[in-house]
JSON list of C-alpha atoms in Angstrom, two decimals:
[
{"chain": "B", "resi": 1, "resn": "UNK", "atom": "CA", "xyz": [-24.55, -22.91, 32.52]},
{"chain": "B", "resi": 2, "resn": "UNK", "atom": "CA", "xyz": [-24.99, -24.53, 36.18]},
{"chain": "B", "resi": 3, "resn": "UNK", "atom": "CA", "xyz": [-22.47, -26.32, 38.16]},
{"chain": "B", "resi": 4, "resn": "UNK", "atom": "CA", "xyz": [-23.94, -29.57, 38.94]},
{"chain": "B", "resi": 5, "resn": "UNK", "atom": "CA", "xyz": [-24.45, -30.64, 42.35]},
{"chain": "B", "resi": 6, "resn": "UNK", "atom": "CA", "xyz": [-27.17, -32.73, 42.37]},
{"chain": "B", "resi": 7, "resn": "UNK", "atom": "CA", "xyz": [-27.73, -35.87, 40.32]},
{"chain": "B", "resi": 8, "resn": "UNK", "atom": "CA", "xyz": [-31.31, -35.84, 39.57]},
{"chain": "B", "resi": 9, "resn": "UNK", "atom": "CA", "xyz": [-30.06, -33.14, 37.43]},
{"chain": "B", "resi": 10, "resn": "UNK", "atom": "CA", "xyz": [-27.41, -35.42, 35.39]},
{"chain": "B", "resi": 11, "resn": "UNK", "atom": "CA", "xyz": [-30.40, -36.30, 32.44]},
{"chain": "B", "resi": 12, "resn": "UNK", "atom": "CA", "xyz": [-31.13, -32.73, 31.85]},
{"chain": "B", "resi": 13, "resn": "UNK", "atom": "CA", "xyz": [-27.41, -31.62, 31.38]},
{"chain": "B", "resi": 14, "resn": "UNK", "atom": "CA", "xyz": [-26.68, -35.43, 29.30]},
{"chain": "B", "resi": 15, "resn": "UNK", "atom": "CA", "xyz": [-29.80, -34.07, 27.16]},
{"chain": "B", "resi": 16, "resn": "UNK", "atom": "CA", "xyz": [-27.80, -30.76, 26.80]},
{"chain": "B", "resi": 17, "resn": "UNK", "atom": "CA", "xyz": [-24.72, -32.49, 25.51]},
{"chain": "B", "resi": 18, "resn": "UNK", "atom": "CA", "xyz": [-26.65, -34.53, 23.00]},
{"chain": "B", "resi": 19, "resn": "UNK", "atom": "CA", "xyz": [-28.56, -31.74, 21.09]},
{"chain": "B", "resi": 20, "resn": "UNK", "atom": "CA", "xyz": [-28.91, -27.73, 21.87]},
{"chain": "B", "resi": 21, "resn": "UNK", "atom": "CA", "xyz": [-31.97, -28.67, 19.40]},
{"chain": "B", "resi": 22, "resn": "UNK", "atom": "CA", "xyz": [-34.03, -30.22, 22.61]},
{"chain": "B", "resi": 23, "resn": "UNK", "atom": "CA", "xyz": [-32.83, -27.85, 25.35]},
{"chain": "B", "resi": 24, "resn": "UNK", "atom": "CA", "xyz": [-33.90, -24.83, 23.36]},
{"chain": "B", "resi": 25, "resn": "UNK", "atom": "CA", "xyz": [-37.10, -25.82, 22.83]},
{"chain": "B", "resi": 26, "resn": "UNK", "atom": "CA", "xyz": [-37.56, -27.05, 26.22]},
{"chain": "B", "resi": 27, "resn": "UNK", "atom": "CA", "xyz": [-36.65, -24.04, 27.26]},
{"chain": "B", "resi": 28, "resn": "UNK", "atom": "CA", "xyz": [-39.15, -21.86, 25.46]},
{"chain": "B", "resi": 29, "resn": "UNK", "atom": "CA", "xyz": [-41.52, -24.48, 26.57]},
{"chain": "B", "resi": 30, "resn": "UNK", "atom": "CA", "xyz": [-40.66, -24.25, 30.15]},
{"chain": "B", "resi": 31, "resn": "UNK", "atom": "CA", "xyz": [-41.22, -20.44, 29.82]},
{"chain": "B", "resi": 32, "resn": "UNK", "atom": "CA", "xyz": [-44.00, -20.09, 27.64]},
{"chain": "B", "resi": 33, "resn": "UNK", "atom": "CA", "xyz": [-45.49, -22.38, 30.23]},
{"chain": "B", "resi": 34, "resn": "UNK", "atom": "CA", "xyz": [-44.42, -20.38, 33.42]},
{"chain": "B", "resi": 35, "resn": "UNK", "atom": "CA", "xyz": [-45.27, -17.25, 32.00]},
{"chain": "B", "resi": 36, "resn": "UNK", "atom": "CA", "xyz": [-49.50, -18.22, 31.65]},
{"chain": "B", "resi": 37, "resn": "UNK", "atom": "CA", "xyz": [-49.89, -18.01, 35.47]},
{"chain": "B", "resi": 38, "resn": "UNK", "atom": "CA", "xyz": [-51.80, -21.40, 35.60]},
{"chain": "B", "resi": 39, "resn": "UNK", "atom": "CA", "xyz": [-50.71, -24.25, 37.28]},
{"chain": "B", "resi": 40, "resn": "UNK", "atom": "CA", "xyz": [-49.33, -27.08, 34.95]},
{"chain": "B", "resi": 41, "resn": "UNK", "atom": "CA", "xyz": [-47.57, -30.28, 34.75]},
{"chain": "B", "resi": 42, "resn": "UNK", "atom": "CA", "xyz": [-44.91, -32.67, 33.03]},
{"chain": "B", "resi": 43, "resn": "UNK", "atom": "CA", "xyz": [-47.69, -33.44, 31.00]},
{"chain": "B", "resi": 44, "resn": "UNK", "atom": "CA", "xyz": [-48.23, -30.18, 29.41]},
{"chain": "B", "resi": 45, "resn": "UNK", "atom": "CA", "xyz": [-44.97, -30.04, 28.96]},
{"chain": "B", "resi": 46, "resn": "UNK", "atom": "CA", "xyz": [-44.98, -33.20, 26.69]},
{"chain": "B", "resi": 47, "resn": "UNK", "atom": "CA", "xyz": [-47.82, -32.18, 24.98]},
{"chain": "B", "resi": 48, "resn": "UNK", "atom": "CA", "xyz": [-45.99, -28.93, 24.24]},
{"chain": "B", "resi": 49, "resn": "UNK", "atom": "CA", "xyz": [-42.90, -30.38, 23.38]},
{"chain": "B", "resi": 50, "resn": "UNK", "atom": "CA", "xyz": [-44.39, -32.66, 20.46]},
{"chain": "B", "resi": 51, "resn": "UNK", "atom": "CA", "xyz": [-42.35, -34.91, 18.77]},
{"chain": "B", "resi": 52, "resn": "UNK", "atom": "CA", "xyz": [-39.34, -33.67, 20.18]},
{"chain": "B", "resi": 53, "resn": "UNK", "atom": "CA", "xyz": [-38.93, -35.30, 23.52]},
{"chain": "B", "resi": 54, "resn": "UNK", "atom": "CA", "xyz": [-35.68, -36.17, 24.60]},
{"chain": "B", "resi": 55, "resn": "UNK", "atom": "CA", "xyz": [-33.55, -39.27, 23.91]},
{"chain": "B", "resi": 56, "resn": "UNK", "atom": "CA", "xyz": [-33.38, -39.68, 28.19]},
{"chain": "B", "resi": 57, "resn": "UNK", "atom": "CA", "xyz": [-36.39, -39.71, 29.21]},
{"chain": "B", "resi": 58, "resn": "UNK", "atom": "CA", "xyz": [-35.49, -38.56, 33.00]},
{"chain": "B", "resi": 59, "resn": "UNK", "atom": "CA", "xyz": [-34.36, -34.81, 31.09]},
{"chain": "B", "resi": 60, "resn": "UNK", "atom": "CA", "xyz": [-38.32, -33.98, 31.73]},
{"chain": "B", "resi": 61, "resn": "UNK", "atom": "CA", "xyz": [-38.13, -34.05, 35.46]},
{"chain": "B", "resi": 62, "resn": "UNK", "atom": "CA", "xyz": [-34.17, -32.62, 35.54]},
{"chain": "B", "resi": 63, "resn": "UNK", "atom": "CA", "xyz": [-35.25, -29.74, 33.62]},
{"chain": "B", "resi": 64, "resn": "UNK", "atom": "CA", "xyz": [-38.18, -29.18, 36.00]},
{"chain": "B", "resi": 65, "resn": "UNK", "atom": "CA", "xyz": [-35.46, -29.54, 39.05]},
{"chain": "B", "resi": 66, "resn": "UNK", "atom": "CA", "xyz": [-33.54, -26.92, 37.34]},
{"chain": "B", "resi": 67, "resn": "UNK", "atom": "CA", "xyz": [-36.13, -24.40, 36.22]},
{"chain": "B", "resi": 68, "resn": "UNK", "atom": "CA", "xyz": [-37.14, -24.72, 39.97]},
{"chain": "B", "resi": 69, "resn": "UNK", "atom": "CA", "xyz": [-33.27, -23.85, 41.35]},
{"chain": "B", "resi": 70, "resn": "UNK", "atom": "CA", "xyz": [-33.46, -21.17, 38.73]},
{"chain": "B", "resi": 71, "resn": "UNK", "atom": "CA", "xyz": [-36.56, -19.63, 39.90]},
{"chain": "B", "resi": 72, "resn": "UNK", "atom": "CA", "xyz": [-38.40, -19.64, 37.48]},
{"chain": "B", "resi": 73, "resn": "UNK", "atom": "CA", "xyz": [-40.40, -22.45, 38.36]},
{"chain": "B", "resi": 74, "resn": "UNK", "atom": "CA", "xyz": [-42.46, -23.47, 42.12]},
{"chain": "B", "resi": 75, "resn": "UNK", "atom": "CA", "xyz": [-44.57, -26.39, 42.88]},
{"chain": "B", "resi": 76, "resn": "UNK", "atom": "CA", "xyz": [-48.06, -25.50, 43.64]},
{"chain": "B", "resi": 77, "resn": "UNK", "atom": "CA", "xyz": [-47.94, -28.29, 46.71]},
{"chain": "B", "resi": 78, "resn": "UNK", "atom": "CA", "xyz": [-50.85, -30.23, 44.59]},
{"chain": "B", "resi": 79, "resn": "UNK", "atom": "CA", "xyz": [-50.47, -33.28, 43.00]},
{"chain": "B", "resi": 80, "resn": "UNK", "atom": "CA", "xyz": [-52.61, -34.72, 39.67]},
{"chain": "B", "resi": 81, "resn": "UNK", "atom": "CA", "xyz": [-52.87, -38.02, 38.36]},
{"chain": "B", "resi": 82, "resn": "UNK", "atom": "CA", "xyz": [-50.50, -38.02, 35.07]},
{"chain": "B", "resi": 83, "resn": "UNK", "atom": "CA", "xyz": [-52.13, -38.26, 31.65]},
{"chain": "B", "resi": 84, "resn": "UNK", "atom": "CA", "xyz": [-48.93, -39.96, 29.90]},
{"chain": "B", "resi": 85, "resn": "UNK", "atom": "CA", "xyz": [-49.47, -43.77, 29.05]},
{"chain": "B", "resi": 86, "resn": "UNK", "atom": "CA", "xyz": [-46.12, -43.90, 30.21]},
{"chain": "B", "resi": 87, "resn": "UNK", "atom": "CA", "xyz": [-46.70, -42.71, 33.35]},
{"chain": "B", "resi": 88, "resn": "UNK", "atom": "CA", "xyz": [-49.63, -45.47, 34.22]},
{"chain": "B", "resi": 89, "resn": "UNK", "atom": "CA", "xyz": [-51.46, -42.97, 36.42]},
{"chain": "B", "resi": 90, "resn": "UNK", "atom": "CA", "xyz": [-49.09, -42.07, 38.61]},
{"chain": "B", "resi": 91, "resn": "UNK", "atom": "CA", "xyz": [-48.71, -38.58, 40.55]},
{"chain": "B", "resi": 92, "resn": "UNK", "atom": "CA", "xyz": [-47.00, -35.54, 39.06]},
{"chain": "B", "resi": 93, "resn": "UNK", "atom": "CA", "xyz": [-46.26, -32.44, 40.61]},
{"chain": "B", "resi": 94, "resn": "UNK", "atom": "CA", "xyz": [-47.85, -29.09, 39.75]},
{"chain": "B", "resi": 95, "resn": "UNK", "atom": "CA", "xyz": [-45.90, -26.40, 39.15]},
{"chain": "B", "resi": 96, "resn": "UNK", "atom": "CA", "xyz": [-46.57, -22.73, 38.09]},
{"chain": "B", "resi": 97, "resn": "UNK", "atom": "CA", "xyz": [-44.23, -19.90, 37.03]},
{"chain": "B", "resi": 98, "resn": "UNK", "atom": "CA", "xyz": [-42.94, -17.70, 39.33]},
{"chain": "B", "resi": 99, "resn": "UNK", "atom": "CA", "xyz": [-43.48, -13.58, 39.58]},
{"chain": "B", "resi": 100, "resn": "UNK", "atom": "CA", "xyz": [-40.81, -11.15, 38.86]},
{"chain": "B", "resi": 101, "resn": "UNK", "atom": "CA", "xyz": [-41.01, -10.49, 43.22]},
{"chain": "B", "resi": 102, "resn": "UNK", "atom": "CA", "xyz": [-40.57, -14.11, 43.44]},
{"chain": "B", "resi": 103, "resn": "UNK", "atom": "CA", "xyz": [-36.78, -14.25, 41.77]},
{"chain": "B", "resi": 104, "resn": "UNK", "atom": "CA", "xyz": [-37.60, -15.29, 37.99]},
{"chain": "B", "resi": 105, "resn": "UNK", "atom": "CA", "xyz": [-35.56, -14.85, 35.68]},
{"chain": "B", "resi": 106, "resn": "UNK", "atom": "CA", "xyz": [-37.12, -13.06, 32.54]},
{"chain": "B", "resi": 107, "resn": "UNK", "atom": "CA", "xyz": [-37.10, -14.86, 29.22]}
]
């Protein structure tokens, strides 16, 4: 696991303690999701999750910040108006999965 040195990560990690349950299936999520080639968002990841979002809801954004440190994630530089009632319309960043060249790490 990481060493935390940034605090927009804390919700992802607090998910972690919570429940393995949500970080491994955010974590096949993450990678199925990285691994199409096509741009997506924190929406897709929702919709992918299901039911099973977390109990914090910042974990979705600290798990993008992480995938991103990891490699295994980049921002596209685009932004898209979010889907998410939640969300009210607001921008999210696009992201898309990074090639092997690029530093991810394989699933």
């Amino acid at each position: 696991m990481h060493t935390m040195t940034d605090n927009r990560e804390a919700a992802y990690y607090a998910q972690v303690s919570v429940t393995n349950h949500w970080h491994a299936a955010a974590h096949k999520a993450i990678m199925q999701l990285a691994g199409t080639g096509r741009p997506f968002t924190a929406d897709d990841f929702r919709e992918l999750m299901g039911d099973n979002q977390p109990s914090q809801p910042n974990a979705i954004g600290s798990i993008f910040r992480v995938y991103r440190k990891d490699g295994i994630i980049r921002p596209t530089g685009l932004f898209i108006e979010s889907q998410a009632p939640s969300r009210n319309g607001g921008a999210i960043r696009q992201w898309v999965g990074t090639t092997p060249s690029e530093g991810a790490l394989a699933a």
